PDB file of C-alpha atoms in Angstrom:
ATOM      1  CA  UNK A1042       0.000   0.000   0.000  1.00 93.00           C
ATOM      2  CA  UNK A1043       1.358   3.073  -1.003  1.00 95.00           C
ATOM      3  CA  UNK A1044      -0.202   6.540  -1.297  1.00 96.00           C
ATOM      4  CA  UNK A1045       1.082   9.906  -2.805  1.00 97.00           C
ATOM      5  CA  UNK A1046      -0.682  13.357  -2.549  1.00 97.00           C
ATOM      6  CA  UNK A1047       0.314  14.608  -6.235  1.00 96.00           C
ATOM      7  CA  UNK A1048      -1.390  17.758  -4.995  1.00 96.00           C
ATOM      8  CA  UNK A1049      -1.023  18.421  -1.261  1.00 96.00           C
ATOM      9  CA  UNK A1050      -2.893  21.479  -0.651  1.00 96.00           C
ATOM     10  CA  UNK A1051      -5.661  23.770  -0.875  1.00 97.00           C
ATOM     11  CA  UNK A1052      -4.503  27.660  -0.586  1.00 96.00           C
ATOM     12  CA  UNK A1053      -8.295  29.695  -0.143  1.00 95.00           C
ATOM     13  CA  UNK A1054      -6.361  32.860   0.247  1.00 92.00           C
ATOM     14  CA  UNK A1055      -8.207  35.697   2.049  1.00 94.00           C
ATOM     15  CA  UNK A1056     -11.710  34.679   2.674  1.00 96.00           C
ATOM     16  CA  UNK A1057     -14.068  37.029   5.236  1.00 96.00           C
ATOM     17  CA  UNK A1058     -16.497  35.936   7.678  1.00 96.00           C
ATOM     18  CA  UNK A1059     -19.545  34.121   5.880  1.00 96.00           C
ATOM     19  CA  UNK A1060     -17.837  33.720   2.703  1.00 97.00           C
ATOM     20  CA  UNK A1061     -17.463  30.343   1.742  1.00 97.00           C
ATOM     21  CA  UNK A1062     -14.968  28.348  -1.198  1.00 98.00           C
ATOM     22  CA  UNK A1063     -14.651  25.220  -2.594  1.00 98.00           C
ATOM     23  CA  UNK A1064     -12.006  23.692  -5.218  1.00 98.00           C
ATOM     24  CA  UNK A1065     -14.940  21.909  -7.552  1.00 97.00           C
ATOM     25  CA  UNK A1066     -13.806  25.141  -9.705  1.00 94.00           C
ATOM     26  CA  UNK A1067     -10.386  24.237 -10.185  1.00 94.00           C
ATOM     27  CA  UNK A1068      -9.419  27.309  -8.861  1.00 95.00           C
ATOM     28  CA  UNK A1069      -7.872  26.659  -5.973  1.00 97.00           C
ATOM     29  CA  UNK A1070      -6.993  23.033  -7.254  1.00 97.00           C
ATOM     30  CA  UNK A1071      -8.895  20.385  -5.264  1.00 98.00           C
ATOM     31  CA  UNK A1072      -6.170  17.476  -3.181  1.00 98.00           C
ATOM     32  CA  UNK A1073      -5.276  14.695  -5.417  1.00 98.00           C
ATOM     33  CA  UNK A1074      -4.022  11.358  -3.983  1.00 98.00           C
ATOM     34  CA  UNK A1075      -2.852   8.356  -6.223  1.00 98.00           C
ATOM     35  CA  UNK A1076      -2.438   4.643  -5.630  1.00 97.00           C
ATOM     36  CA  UNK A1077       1.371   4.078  -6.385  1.00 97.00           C
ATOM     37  CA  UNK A1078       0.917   0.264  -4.714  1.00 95.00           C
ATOM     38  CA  UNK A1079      -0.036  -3.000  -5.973  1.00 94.00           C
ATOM     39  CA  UNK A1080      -2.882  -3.739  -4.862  1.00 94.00           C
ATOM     40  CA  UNK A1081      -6.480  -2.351  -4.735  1.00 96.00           C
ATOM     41  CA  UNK A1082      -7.297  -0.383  -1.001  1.00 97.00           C
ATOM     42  CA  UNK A1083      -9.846   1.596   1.097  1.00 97.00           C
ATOM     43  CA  UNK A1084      -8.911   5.487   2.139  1.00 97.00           C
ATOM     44  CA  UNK A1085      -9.796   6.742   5.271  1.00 97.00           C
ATOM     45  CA  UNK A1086      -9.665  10.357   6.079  1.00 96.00           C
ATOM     46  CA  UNK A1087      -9.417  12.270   9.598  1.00 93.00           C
ATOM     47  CA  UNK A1088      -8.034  15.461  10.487  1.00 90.00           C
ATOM     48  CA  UNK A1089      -4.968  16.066  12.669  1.00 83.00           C
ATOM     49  CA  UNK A1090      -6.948  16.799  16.420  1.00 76.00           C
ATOM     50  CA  UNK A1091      -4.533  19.734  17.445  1.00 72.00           C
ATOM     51  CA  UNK A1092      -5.182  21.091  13.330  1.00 77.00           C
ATOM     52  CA  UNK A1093      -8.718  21.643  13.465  1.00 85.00           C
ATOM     53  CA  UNK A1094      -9.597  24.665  11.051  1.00 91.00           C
ATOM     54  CA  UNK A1095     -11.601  27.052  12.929  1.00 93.00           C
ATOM     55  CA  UNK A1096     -11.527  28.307  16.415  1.00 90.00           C
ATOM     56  CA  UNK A1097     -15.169  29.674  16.864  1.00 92.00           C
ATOM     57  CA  UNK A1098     -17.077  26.272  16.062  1.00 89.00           C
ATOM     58  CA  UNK A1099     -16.406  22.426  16.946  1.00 82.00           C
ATOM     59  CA  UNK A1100     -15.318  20.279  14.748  1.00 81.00           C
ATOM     60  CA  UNK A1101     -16.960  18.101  12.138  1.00 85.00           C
ATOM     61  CA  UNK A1102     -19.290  21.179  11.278  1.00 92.00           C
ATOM     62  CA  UNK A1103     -20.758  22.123   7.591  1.00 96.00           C
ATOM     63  CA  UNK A1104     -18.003  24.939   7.862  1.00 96.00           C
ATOM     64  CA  UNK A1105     -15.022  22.615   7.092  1.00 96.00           C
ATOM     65  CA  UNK A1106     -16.319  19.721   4.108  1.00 97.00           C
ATOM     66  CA  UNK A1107     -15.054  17.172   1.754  1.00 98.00           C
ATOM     67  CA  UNK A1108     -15.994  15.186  -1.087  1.00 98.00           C
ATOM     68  CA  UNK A1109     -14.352  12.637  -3.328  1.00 98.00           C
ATOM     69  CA  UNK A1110     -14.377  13.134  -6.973  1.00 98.00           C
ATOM     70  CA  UNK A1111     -12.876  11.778 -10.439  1.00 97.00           C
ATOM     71  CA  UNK A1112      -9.518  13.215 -11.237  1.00 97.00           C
ATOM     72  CA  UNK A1113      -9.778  14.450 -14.803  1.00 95.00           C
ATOM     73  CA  UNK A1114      -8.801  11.287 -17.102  1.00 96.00           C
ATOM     74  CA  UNK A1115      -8.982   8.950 -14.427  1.00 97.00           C
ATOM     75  CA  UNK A1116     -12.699   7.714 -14.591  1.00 96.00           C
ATOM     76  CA  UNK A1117     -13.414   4.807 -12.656  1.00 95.00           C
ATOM     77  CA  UNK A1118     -10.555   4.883 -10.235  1.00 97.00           C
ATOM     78  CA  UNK A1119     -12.660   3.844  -7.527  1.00 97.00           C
ATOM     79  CA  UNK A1120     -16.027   2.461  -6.683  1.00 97.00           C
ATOM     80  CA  UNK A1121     -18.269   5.345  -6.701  1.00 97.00           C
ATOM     81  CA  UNK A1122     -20.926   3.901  -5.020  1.00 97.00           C
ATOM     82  CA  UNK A1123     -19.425   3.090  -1.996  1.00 96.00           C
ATOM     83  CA  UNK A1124     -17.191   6.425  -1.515  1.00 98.00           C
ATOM     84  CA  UNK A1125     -17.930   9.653  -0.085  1.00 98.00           C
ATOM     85  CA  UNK A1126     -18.636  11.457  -3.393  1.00 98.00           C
ATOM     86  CA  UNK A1127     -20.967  13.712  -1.672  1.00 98.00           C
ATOM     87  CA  UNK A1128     -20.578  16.813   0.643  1.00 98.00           C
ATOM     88  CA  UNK A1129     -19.845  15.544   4.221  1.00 97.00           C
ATOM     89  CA  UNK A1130     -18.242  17.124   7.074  1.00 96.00           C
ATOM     90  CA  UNK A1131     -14.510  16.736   7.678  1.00 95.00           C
ATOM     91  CA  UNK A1132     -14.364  14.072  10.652  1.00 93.00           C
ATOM     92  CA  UNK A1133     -12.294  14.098  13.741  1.00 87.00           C
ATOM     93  CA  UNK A1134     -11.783   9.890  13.318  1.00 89.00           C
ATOM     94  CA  UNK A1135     -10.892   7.722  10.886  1.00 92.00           C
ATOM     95  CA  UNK A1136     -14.254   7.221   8.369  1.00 95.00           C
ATOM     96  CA  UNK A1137     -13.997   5.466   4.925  1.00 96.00           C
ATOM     97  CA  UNK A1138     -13.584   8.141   1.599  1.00 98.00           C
ATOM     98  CA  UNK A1139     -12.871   6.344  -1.200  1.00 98.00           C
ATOM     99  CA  UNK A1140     -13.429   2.181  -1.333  1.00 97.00           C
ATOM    100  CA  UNK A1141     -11.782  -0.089  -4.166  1.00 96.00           C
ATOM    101  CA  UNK A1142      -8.974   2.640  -4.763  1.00 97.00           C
ATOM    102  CA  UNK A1143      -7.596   1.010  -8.183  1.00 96.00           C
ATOM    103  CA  UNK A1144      -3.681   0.572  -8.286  1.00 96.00           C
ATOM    104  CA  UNK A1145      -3.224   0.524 -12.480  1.00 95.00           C
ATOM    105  CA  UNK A1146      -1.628   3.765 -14.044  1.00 93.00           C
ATOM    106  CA  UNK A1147      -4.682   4.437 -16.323  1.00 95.00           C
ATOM    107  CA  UNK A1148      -7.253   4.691 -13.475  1.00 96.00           C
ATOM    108  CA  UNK A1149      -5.187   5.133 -10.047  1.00 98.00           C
ATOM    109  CA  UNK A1150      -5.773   8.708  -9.374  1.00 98.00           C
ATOM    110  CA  UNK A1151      -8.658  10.720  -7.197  1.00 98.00           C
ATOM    111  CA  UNK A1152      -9.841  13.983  -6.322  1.00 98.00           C
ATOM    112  CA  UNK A1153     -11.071  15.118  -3.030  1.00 98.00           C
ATOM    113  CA  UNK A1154     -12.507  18.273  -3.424  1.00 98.00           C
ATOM    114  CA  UNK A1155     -12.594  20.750  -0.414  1.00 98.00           C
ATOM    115  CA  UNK A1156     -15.345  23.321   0.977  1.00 98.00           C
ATOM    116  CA  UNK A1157     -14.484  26.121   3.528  1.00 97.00           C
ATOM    117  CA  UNK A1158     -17.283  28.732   5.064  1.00 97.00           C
ATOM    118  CA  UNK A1159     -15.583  31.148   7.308  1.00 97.00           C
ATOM    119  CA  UNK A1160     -18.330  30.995  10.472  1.00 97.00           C
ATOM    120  CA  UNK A1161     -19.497  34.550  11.481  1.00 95.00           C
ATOM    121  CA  UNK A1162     -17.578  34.345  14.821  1.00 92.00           C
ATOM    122  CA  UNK A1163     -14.369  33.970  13.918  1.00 95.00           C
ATOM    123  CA  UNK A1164     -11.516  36.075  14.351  1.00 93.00           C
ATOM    124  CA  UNK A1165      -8.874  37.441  12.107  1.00 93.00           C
ATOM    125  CA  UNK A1166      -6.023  35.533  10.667  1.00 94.00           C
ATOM    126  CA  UNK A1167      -4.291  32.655   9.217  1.00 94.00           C
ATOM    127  CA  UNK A1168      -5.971  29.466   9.331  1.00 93.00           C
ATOM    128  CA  UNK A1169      -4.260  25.959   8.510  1.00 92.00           C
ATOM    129  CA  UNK A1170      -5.064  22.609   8.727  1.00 92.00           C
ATOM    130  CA  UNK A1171      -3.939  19.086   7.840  1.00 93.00           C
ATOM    131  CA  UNK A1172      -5.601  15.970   7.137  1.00 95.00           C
ATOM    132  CA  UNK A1173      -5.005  12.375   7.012  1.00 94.00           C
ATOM    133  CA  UNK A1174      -5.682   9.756   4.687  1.00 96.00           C
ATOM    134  CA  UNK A1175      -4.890   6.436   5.888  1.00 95.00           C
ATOM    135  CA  UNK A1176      -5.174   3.650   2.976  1.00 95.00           C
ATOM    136  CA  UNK A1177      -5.017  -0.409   3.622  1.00 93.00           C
ATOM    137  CA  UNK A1178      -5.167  -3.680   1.280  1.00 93.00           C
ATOM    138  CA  UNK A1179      -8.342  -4.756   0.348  1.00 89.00           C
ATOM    139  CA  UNK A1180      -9.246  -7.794  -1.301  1.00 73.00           C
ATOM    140  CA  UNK A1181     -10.193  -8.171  -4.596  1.00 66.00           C
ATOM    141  CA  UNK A1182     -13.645  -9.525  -5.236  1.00 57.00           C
TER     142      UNK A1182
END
């Protein structure tokens, strides 16, 4: 099992209180993780506990989201029925993002696309935060 973040992060620039962003644009470019192993796995995705995003709001909110997408060429990298290919909160524990993550170079590549909403309470300044994505063999059906 071996994963690489071909694109690593998400820059939103200056955003204002109830503004929100996402990279489903292209612009900022959305994360983009590839299967460099041998074998087909399941991605999990958490976020770092001391990293969490915002300081007015707990976490896992609608403020801070995710969603798993197609990288552009790269149709059918994954099953798309049983990943998160909807809008969901960023979780504080490992849950389950993409499943079947295929390992061959034609179809080994993913997006996760990335929401932010600055909530009305917070304060001024520069906000940063780092996820995890966790990946591990699965068998092949």
């Amino acid at each position: 099992v071996t994963l690489n973040l071909i694109t690593s992060s998400v820059n939103f620039s200056t955003l204002s209180p109830g503004q929100s962003e996402n990279t489903t644009t292209g612009t900022p470019a959305p994360l983009a993780i590839q299967n460099d192993g041998n074998s087909f796995i399941d991605i999990n995705i958490s976020i770092f506990q001391s990293d969490w995003l915002w300081d007015s709001i707990q976490q896992a909110s609608a403020y801070y989201r995710y969603k798993i997408d197609n990288y552009t060429g790269e149709t059918g990298s994954f099953n798309w029925t049983g990943s998160q290919t909807a809008w969901a909160n960023v979780p504080a524990s490992n849950t389950t993002v993409i499943d079947f993550f295929n390992y061959t170079d034609a179809t080994d590549t993913a997006e996760i696309d990335v929401y932010v909403e600055v909530p009305s309470g917070e304060g001024a300044g520069v906000k940063s935060s780092q996820l995890i994505f966790t990946g591990w063999y699965v068998r092949e059906i």
